[in-house]
Amino acid sequence: MRIHVIGCSGSFAGPTSAASSYLIEHVDADGRLWRVLMDLGSGAFGPLQNVIDPADLDAVIISHLHPDHYLDLTGLEVFWAYHSRTDLGKLPIHGPAALPDRVSGVLGREGHIPAGVSAAPFDYHTLTDGHRFSIGPLEIETRAVLHPVEAYGFRLTADGVTFAYSGDTDSCEALDELAAGADLFLCEAGYIEGRDDRFTGVHLTGRRAGEAAARAGVGRLALTHIPAWTDPGIPLAEARAVHTGPITMVQPMDIFDVSCSSTEEGAP
Ligand SMILES: [Zn+2]
Ligand SMILES: [Zn+2]
């Protein structure tokens, strides 16, 4: 399983990174490459096009309805609706129930759709806590996590390899369950100890991400969702103080090749 970091800036796009978006690739037993996009936050549709042709996407999964995780679906919808290819079909989008209304509310396309353009290029599927579904060879489990809005983390498994993504969350049991034994745990660390203590139930710090990784016994912890105003060395040091396993601070365009032996190639 290969993970491309498209954008990893926390809470809003930063000067050197778009907001959250990750591309997951996996080849099935017949040799067919599957491509699933996990979140498409503000600014991320641009750099995505440096990695793949978005027309090659098989599905998108959206963790929650904060703009730094879904807003660039508006660009993807225009891309899909107006594309010169007529064989694209509807793109499956898995997300919270309110996602279709949010996207159409931003686009405001009702009544202004030219002839020949798809009015509904996306095929929406609603996520719920404990939901399990598959996209090609990828088996996906969704868990509700602790955030001010309905929010999910994901656990993806294929051919014995497990990749877990926190989404946005503070410490919670569901996060530990999602991450349990994962070969790669992509975990947000949007806050830092001390500075952000007055906010609870919103984000993890590097320390709390490291503690979750230690409890879950993950192969590698990859910290993400660091806002532009935070020195990434701080959450990294916090995590290292409580977790002895390998830890990476993700950067835009990083590639993680995840294997069930908990080793990745291409990661810094
Ligand atoms: Zn976020
Ligand atoms: Zn959020």
mmCIF file of C-alpha atoms and ligand atoms in Angstrom:
data_model
loop_
_atom_site.group_PDB
_atom_site.id
_atom_site.type_symbol
_atom_site.label_atom_id
_atom_site.label_comp_id
_atom_site.label_asym_id
_atom_site.label_seq_id
_atom_site.Cartn_x
_atom_site.Cartn_y
_atom_site.Cartn_z
ATOM 1 C CA MET A 1 0.000 0.000 0.000
ATOM 2 C CA ARG A 2 1.399 3.377 -1.005
ATOM 3 C CA ILE A 3 0.432 6.652 0.654
ATOM 4 C CA HIS A 4 1.144 9.983 -1.070
ATOM 5 C CA VAL A 5 1.001 13.099 1.087
ATOM 6 C CA ILE A 6 -0.792 15.706 -1.050
ATOM 7 C CA GLY A 7 -1.322 18.275 1.696
ATOM 8 C CA CYS A 8 -0.649 18.138 5.435
ATOM 9 C CA SER A 9 -0.990 21.668 6.812
ATOM 10 C CA GLY A 10 -3.186 21.780 9.894
ATOM 11 C CA SER A 11 -6.460 23.729 10.043
ATOM 12 C CA PHE A 12 -5.775 25.854 6.944
ATOM 13 C CA ALA A 13 -3.492 25.838 3.922
ATOM 14 C CA GLY A 14 0.003 27.060 4.764
ATOM 15 C CA PRO A 15 2.750 28.758 2.749
ATOM 16 C CA THR A 16 4.412 25.442 1.904
ATOM 17 C CA SER A 17 1.537 22.959 2.043
ATOM 18 C CA ALA A 18 -2.121 22.598 1.210
ATOM 19 C CA ALA A 19 -4.481 21.414 3.934
ATOM 20 C CA SER A 20 -5.105 17.700 4.535
ATOM 21 C CA SER A 21 -5.221 15.263 1.638
ATOM 22 C CA TYR A 22 -3.671 11.830 1.187
ATOM 23 C CA LEU A 23 -3.729 9.518 -1.826
ATOM 24 C CA ILE A 24 -3.793 5.775 -1.167
ATOM 25 C CA GLU A 25 -2.734 3.370 -3.908
ATOM 26 C CA HIS A 26 -2.864 -0.415 -3.871
ATOM 27 C CA VAL A 27 -2.628 -3.044 -6.600
ATOM 28 C CA ASP A 28 -5.173 -5.879 -6.493
ATOM 29 C CA ALA A 29 -4.589 -9.560 -7.289
ATOM 30 C CA ASP A 30 -5.321 -8.928 -10.976
ATOM 31 C CA GLY A 31 -2.703 -6.203 -11.205
ATOM 32 C CA ARG A 32 -5.210 -3.319 -11.289
ATOM 33 C CA LEU A 33 -4.048 -0.181 -9.460
ATOM 34 C CA TRP A 34 -6.700 1.330 -7.171
ATOM 35 C CA ARG A 35 -6.535 4.989 -6.106
ATOM 36 C CA VAL A 36 -8.503 6.344 -3.168
ATOM 37 C CA LEU A 37 -8.241 9.924 -1.952
ATOM 38 C CA MET A 38 -8.594 10.482 1.771
ATOM 39 C CA ASP A 39 -9.695 14.068 2.500
ATOM 40 C CA LEU A 40 -9.360 16.949 0.043
ATOM 41 C CA GLY A 41 -8.841 20.065 2.118
ATOM 42 C CA SER A 42 -8.358 23.685 1.118
ATOM 43 C CA GLY A 43 -5.672 24.074 -1.523
ATOM 44 C CA ALA A 44 -5.123 20.343 -2.070
ATOM 45 C CA PHE A 45 -6.712 19.886 -5.500
ATOM 46 C CA GLY A 46 -3.805 21.772 -7.111
ATOM 47 C CA PRO A 47 -0.927 19.592 -5.871
ATOM 48 C CA LEU A 48 -3.028 16.446 -6.383
ATOM 49 C CA GLN A 49 -2.708 17.105 -10.111
ATOM 50 C CA ASN A 50 1.086 16.908 -9.787
ATOM 51 C CA VAL A 51 0.732 13.319 -8.556
ATOM 52 C CA ILE A 52 -2.087 11.813 -10.619
ATOM 53 C CA ASP A 53 -4.696 12.681 -13.203
ATOM 54 C CA PRO A 54 -7.737 13.144 -10.914
ATOM 55 C CA ALA A 55 -9.850 11.372 -13.561
ATOM 56 C CA ASP A 56 -8.067 8.172 -12.458
ATOM 57 C CA LEU A 57 -9.526 8.329 -8.918
ATOM 58 C CA ASP A 58 -11.695 5.387 -7.861
ATOM 59 C CA ALA A 59 -13.246 7.007 -4.768
ATOM 60 C CA VAL A 60 -12.853 9.721 -2.158
ATOM 61 C CA ILE A 61 -13.390 9.391 1.596
ATOM 62 C CA ILE A 62 -13.900 12.508 3.733
ATOM 63 C CA SER A 63 -13.218 12.419 7.481
ATOM 64 C CA HIS A 64 -15.304 15.436 8.513
ATOM 65 C CA LEU A 65 -16.792 18.690 7.333
ATOM 66 C CA HIS A 66 -14.162 21.208 8.326
ATOM 67 C CA PRO A 67 -12.948 23.123 5.244
ATOM 68 C CA ASP A 68 -9.360 21.963 5.698
ATOM 69 C CA HIS A 69 -10.596 18.412 4.989
ATOM 70 C CA TYR A 70 -13.284 18.718 2.302
ATOM 71 C CA LEU A 71 -13.398 22.155 0.678
ATOM 72 C CA ASP A 72 -11.467 21.305 -2.511
ATOM 73 C CA LEU A 73 -14.138 18.745 -3.402
ATOM 74 C CA THR A 74 -15.676 21.810 -5.039
ATOM 75 C CA GLY A 75 -12.788 21.877 -7.538
ATOM 76 C CA LEU A 76 -12.980 18.125 -8.084
ATOM 77 C CA GLU A 77 -16.734 18.395 -8.729
ATOM 78 C CA VAL A 78 -16.218 20.987 -11.469
ATOM 79 C CA PHE A 79 -13.401 18.844 -12.905
ATOM 80 C CA TRP A 80 -15.640 15.748 -12.959
ATOM 81 C CA ALA A 81 -18.813 17.471 -14.215
ATOM 82 C CA TYR A 82 -17.199 19.312 -17.125
ATOM 83 C CA HIS A 83 -14.534 16.745 -18.120
ATOM 84 C CA SER A 84 -14.171 16.006 -21.833
ATOM 85 C CA ARG A 85 -14.280 12.279 -21.131
ATOM 86 C CA THR A 86 -17.841 10.953 -21.161
ATOM 87 C CA ASP A 87 -16.971 7.542 -19.684
ATOM 88 C CA LEU A 88 -16.099 8.702 -16.162
ATOM 89 C CA GLY A 89 -19.362 7.671 -14.496
ATOM 90 C CA LYS A 90 -20.182 9.027 -11.055
ATOM 91 C CA LEU A 91 -17.297 9.262 -8.608
ATOM 92 C CA PRO A 92 -18.089 7.571 -5.254
ATOM 93 C CA ILE A 93 -17.655 9.990 -2.330
ATOM 94 C CA HIS A 94 -17.884 8.588 1.214
ATOM 95 C CA GLY A 95 -18.423 11.162 3.966
ATOM 96 C CA PRO A 96 -20.701 12.530 6.688
ATOM 97 C CA ALA A 97 -24.385 12.804 5.792
ATOM 98 C CA ALA A 98 -24.321 16.583 5.376
ATOM 99 C CA LEU A 99 -21.491 16.547 2.802
ATOM 100 C CA PRO A 100 -23.644 16.786 -0.387
ATOM 101 C CA ASP A 101 -25.457 19.881 0.908
ATOM 102 C CA ARG A 102 -22.192 21.526 1.959
ATOM 103 C CA VAL A 103 -20.569 21.001 -1.433
ATOM 104 C CA SER A 104 -23.618 22.129 -3.418
ATOM 105 C CA GLY A 105 -24.022 25.093 -1.065
ATOM 106 C CA VAL A 106 -20.526 26.309 -1.933
ATOM 107 C CA LEU A 107 -20.887 25.618 -5.655
ATOM 108 C CA GLY A 108 -24.414 27.040 -5.976
ATOM 109 C CA ARG A 109 -24.789 25.352 -9.357
ATOM 110 C CA GLU A 110 -28.538 24.739 -9.155
ATOM 111 C CA GLY A 111 -30.269 26.295 -12.128
ATOM 112 C CA HIS A 112 -27.000 27.238 -13.806
ATOM 113 C CA ILE A 113 -25.936 23.933 -15.317
ATOM 114 C CA PRO A 114 -25.292 24.056 -19.063
ATOM 115 C CA ALA A 115 -26.631 21.316 -21.326
ATOM 116 C CA GLY A 116 -24.300 18.343 -21.494
ATOM 117 C CA VAL A 117 -22.863 18.871 -18.015
ATOM 118 C CA SER A 118 -23.556 16.341 -15.264
ATOM 119 C CA ALA A 119 -25.713 17.891 -12.538
ATOM 120 C CA ALA A 120 -24.676 15.187 -10.069
ATOM 121 C CA PRO A 121 -21.169 13.916 -10.882
ATOM 122 C CA PHE A 122 -20.666 12.430 -7.408
ATOM 123 C CA ASP A 123 -22.292 9.310 -5.946
ATOM 124 C CA TYR A 124 -22.460 10.051 -2.203
ATOM 125 C CA HIS A 125 -22.292 7.374 0.516
ATOM 126 C CA THR A 126 -22.901 8.208 4.182
ATOM 127 C CA LEU A 127 -20.335 7.213 6.820
ATOM 128 C CA THR A 128 -21.326 6.121 10.333
ATOM 129 C CA ASP A 129 -19.414 4.890 13.389
ATOM 130 C CA GLY A 130 -18.327 1.276 12.946
ATOM 131 C CA HIS A 131 -19.173 1.255 9.238
ATOM 132 C CA ARG A 132 -17.146 -1.208 7.152
ATOM 133 C CA PHE A 133 -16.913 -1.098 3.395
ATOM 134 C CA SER A 134 -14.467 -1.894 0.647
ATOM 135 C CA ILE A 135 -13.089 -0.076 -2.362
ATOM 136 C CA GLY A 136 -11.385 -2.582 -4.650
ATOM 137 C CA PRO A 137 -8.824 -4.460 -2.496
ATOM 138 C CA LEU A 138 -8.996 -1.909 0.352
ATOM 139 C CA GLU A 139 -11.130 -2.807 3.352
ATOM 140 C CA ILE A 140 -12.065 0.292 5.319
ATOM 141 C CA GLU A 141 -13.390 0.654 8.863
ATOM 142 C CA THR A 142 -14.784 3.990 10.011
ATOM 143 C CA ARG A 143 -14.804 5.106 13.647
ATOM 144 C CA ALA A 144 -16.282 8.227 15.200
ATOM 145 C CA VAL A 145 -13.568 10.223 16.968
ATOM 146 C CA LEU A 146 -13.525 13.170 19.368
ATOM 147 C CA HIS A 147 -13.814 16.548 17.577
ATOM 148 C CA PRO A 148 -16.274 19.470 17.778
ATOM 149 C CA VAL A 149 -18.162 18.160 14.726
ATOM 150 C CA GLU A 150 -19.096 14.666 13.503
ATOM 151 C CA ALA A 151 -15.665 13.298 12.594
ATOM 152 C CA TYR A 152 -14.211 9.955 11.621
ATOM 153 C CA GLY A 153 -10.881 8.185 11.595
ATOM 154 C CA PHE A 154 -10.164 5.365 9.164
ATOM 155 C CA ARG A 155 -8.471 1.977 9.347
ATOM 156 C CA LEU A 156 -7.551 0.577 5.944
ATOM 157 C CA THR A 157 -6.406 -2.986 5.402
ATOM 158 C CA ALA A 158 -5.248 -4.768 2.257
ATOM 159 C CA ASP A 159 -3.187 -7.953 1.855
ATOM 160 C CA GLY A 160 -2.280 -7.988 5.531
ATOM 161 C CA VAL A 161 -1.114 -4.361 5.611
ATOM 162 C CA THR A 162 -2.884 -1.927 7.930
ATOM 163 C CA PHE A 163 -2.846 1.850 7.635
ATOM 164 C CA ALA A 164 -4.667 3.982 10.223
ATOM 165 C CA TYR A 165 -5.583 7.669 9.938
ATOM 166 C CA SER A 166 -6.730 9.687 12.927
ATOM 167 C CA GLY A 167 -8.629 12.363 11.047
ATOM 168 C CA ASP A 168 -8.987 15.267 13.489
ATOM 169 C CA THR A 169 -9.450 14.147 17.081
ATOM 170 C CA ASP A 170 -8.440 14.476 20.683
ATOM 171 C CA SER A 171 -7.541 11.342 22.669
ATOM 172 C CA CYS A 172 -10.339 8.745 22.690
ATOM 173 C CA GLU A 173 -10.848 4.985 22.814
ATOM 174 C CA ALA A 174 -11.928 4.823 19.194
ATOM 175 C CA LEU A 175 -8.584 6.312 18.134
ATOM 176 C CA ASP A 176 -6.675 3.633 20.023
ATOM 177 C CA GLU A 177 -8.841 0.933 18.459
ATOM 178 C CA LEU A 178 -8.335 2.334 14.978
ATOM 179 C CA ALA A 179 -4.579 2.423 15.410
ATOM 180 C CA ALA A 180 -4.136 -0.944 17.151
ATOM 181 C CA GLY A 181 -1.170 -2.731 15.580
ATOM 182 C CA ALA A 182 -1.231 -0.546 12.459
ATOM 183 C CA ASP A 183 1.856 -0.752 10.258
ATOM 184 C CA LEU A 184 1.592 2.998 9.610
ATOM 185 C CA PHE A 185 -0.363 5.360 11.869
ATOM 186 C CA LEU A 186 -0.923 8.767 10.284
ATOM 187 C CA CYS A 187 -1.922 10.884 13.240
ATOM 188 C CA GLU A 188 -2.682 14.555 13.645
ATOM 189 C CA ALA A 189 -0.799 16.638 16.208
ATOM 190 C CA GLY A 190 -2.354 20.044 15.651
ATOM 191 C CA TYR A 191 -1.812 21.335 19.168
ATOM 192 C CA ILE A 192 1.184 21.634 21.458
ATOM 193 C CA GLU A 193 1.311 21.107 25.189
ATOM 194 C CA GLY A 194 0.980 24.280 27.250
ATOM 195 C CA ARG A 195 0.036 26.677 24.468
ATOM 196 C CA ASP A 196 -3.250 24.939 23.572
ATOM 197 C CA ASP A 197 -4.317 23.448 26.920
ATOM 198 C CA ARG A 198 -7.478 25.576 27.079
ATOM 199 C CA PHE A 199 -8.919 23.737 24.062
ATOM 200 C CA THR A 200 -10.181 20.261 24.892
ATOM 201 C CA GLY A 201 -11.896 17.689 22.697
ATOM 202 C CA VAL A 202 -10.470 19.170 19.502
ATOM 203 C CA HIS A 203 -6.944 18.094 18.533
ATOM 204 C CA LEU A 204 -4.102 15.926 19.735
ATOM 205 C CA THR A 205 -0.737 17.287 20.756
ATOM 206 C CA GLY A 206 2.471 15.539 19.789
ATOM 207 C CA ARG A 207 2.490 14.052 23.261
ATOM 208 C CA ARG A 208 -1.058 12.719 23.048
ATOM 209 C CA ALA A 209 -0.417 11.357 19.530
ATOM 210 C CA GLY A 210 2.711 9.621 20.809
ATOM 211 C CA GLU A 211 0.828 8.170 23.760
ATOM 212 C CA ALA A 212 -1.872 6.815 21.422
ATOM 213 C CA ALA A 213 0.800 5.271 19.173
ATOM 214 C CA ALA A 214 2.494 3.647 22.167
ATOM 215 C CA ARG A 215 -0.795 2.212 23.480
ATOM 216 C CA ALA A 216 -1.658 0.918 19.997
ATOM 217 C CA GLY A 217 1.769 -0.620 19.346
ATOM 218 C CA VAL A 218 2.032 0.810 15.833
ATOM 219 C CA GLY A 219 4.875 0.100 13.412
ATOM 220 C CA ARG A 220 5.513 3.722 12.458
ATOM 221 C CA LEU A 221 3.940 6.941 13.666
ATOM 222 C CA ALA A 222 3.652 9.705 11.058
ATOM 223 C CA LEU A 223 2.673 13.067 12.543
ATOM 224 C CA THR A 224 0.609 15.456 10.433
ATOM 225 C CA HIS A 225 -1.836 18.411 10.525
ATOM 226 C CA ILE A 226 0.741 20.824 11.931
ATOM 227 C CA PRO A 227 -0.542 24.412 11.471
ATOM 228 C CA ALA A 228 1.654 27.027 9.800
ATOM 229 C CA TRP A 229 2.114 28.865 13.114
ATOM 230 C CA THR A 230 3.620 25.816 14.859
ATOM 231 C CA ASP A 231 7.288 24.770 14.771
ATOM 232 C CA PRO A 232 7.003 21.072 13.777
ATOM 233 C CA GLY A 233 9.988 20.282 15.967
ATOM 234 C CA ILE A 234 7.849 20.850 19.050
ATOM 235 C CA PRO A 235 5.163 18.176 18.473
ATOM 236 C CA LEU A 236 7.875 15.838 17.180
ATOM 237 C CA ALA A 237 9.859 16.220 20.406
ATOM 238 C CA GLU A 238 6.690 15.755 22.466
ATOM 239 C CA ALA A 239 5.915 12.490 20.669
ATOM 240 C CA ARG A 240 9.488 11.226 20.992
ATOM 241 C CA ALA A 241 9.365 11.793 24.738
ATOM 242 C CA VAL A 242 6.556 9.255 25.162
ATOM 243 C CA HIS A 243 6.922 6.849 22.199
ATOM 244 C CA THR A 244 10.090 4.902 21.404
ATOM 245 C CA GLY A 245 9.073 3.564 17.980
ATOM 246 C CA PRO A 246 9.897 5.180 14.611
ATOM 247 C CA ILE A 247 8.324 8.630 14.156
ATOM 248 C CA THR A 248 8.174 10.711 10.983
ATOM 249 C CA MET A 249 6.983 14.287 10.564
ATOM 250 C CA VAL A 250 5.180 14.256 7.218
ATOM 251 C CA GLN A 251 5.943 16.755 4.458
ATOM 252 C CA PRO A 252 4.012 17.519 1.257
ATOM 253 C CA MET A 253 4.755 14.974 -1.504
ATOM 254 C CA ASP A 254 6.172 12.394 0.919
ATOM 255 C CA ILE A 255 5.557 8.805 -0.155
ATOM 256 C CA PHE A 256 5.131 5.941 2.299
ATOM 257 C CA ASP A 257 5.330 2.391 0.961
ATOM 258 C CA VAL A 258 3.745 0.435 3.778
ATOM 259 C CA SER A 259 4.404 -3.264 4.227
ATOM 260 C CA CYS A 260 3.186 -5.683 6.866
ATOM 261 C CA SER A 261 6.722 -5.887 8.270
ATOM 262 C CA SER A 262 6.222 -2.299 9.427
ATOM 263 C CA THR A 263 8.930 -0.939 7.170
ATOM 264 C CA GLU A 264 8.434 1.770 4.615
ATOM 265 C CA GLU A 265 10.624 2.905 1.810
ATOM 266 C CA GLY A 266 10.709 6.442 0.595
ATOM 267 C CA ALA A 267 9.844 8.004 3.919
ATOM 268 C CA PRO A 268 12.313 10.515 5.327
HETATM 269 ZN ZN ZN B 1 -8.275 19.760 10.357
HETATM 270 ZN ZN ZN B 2 -11.358 19.472 12.035
#
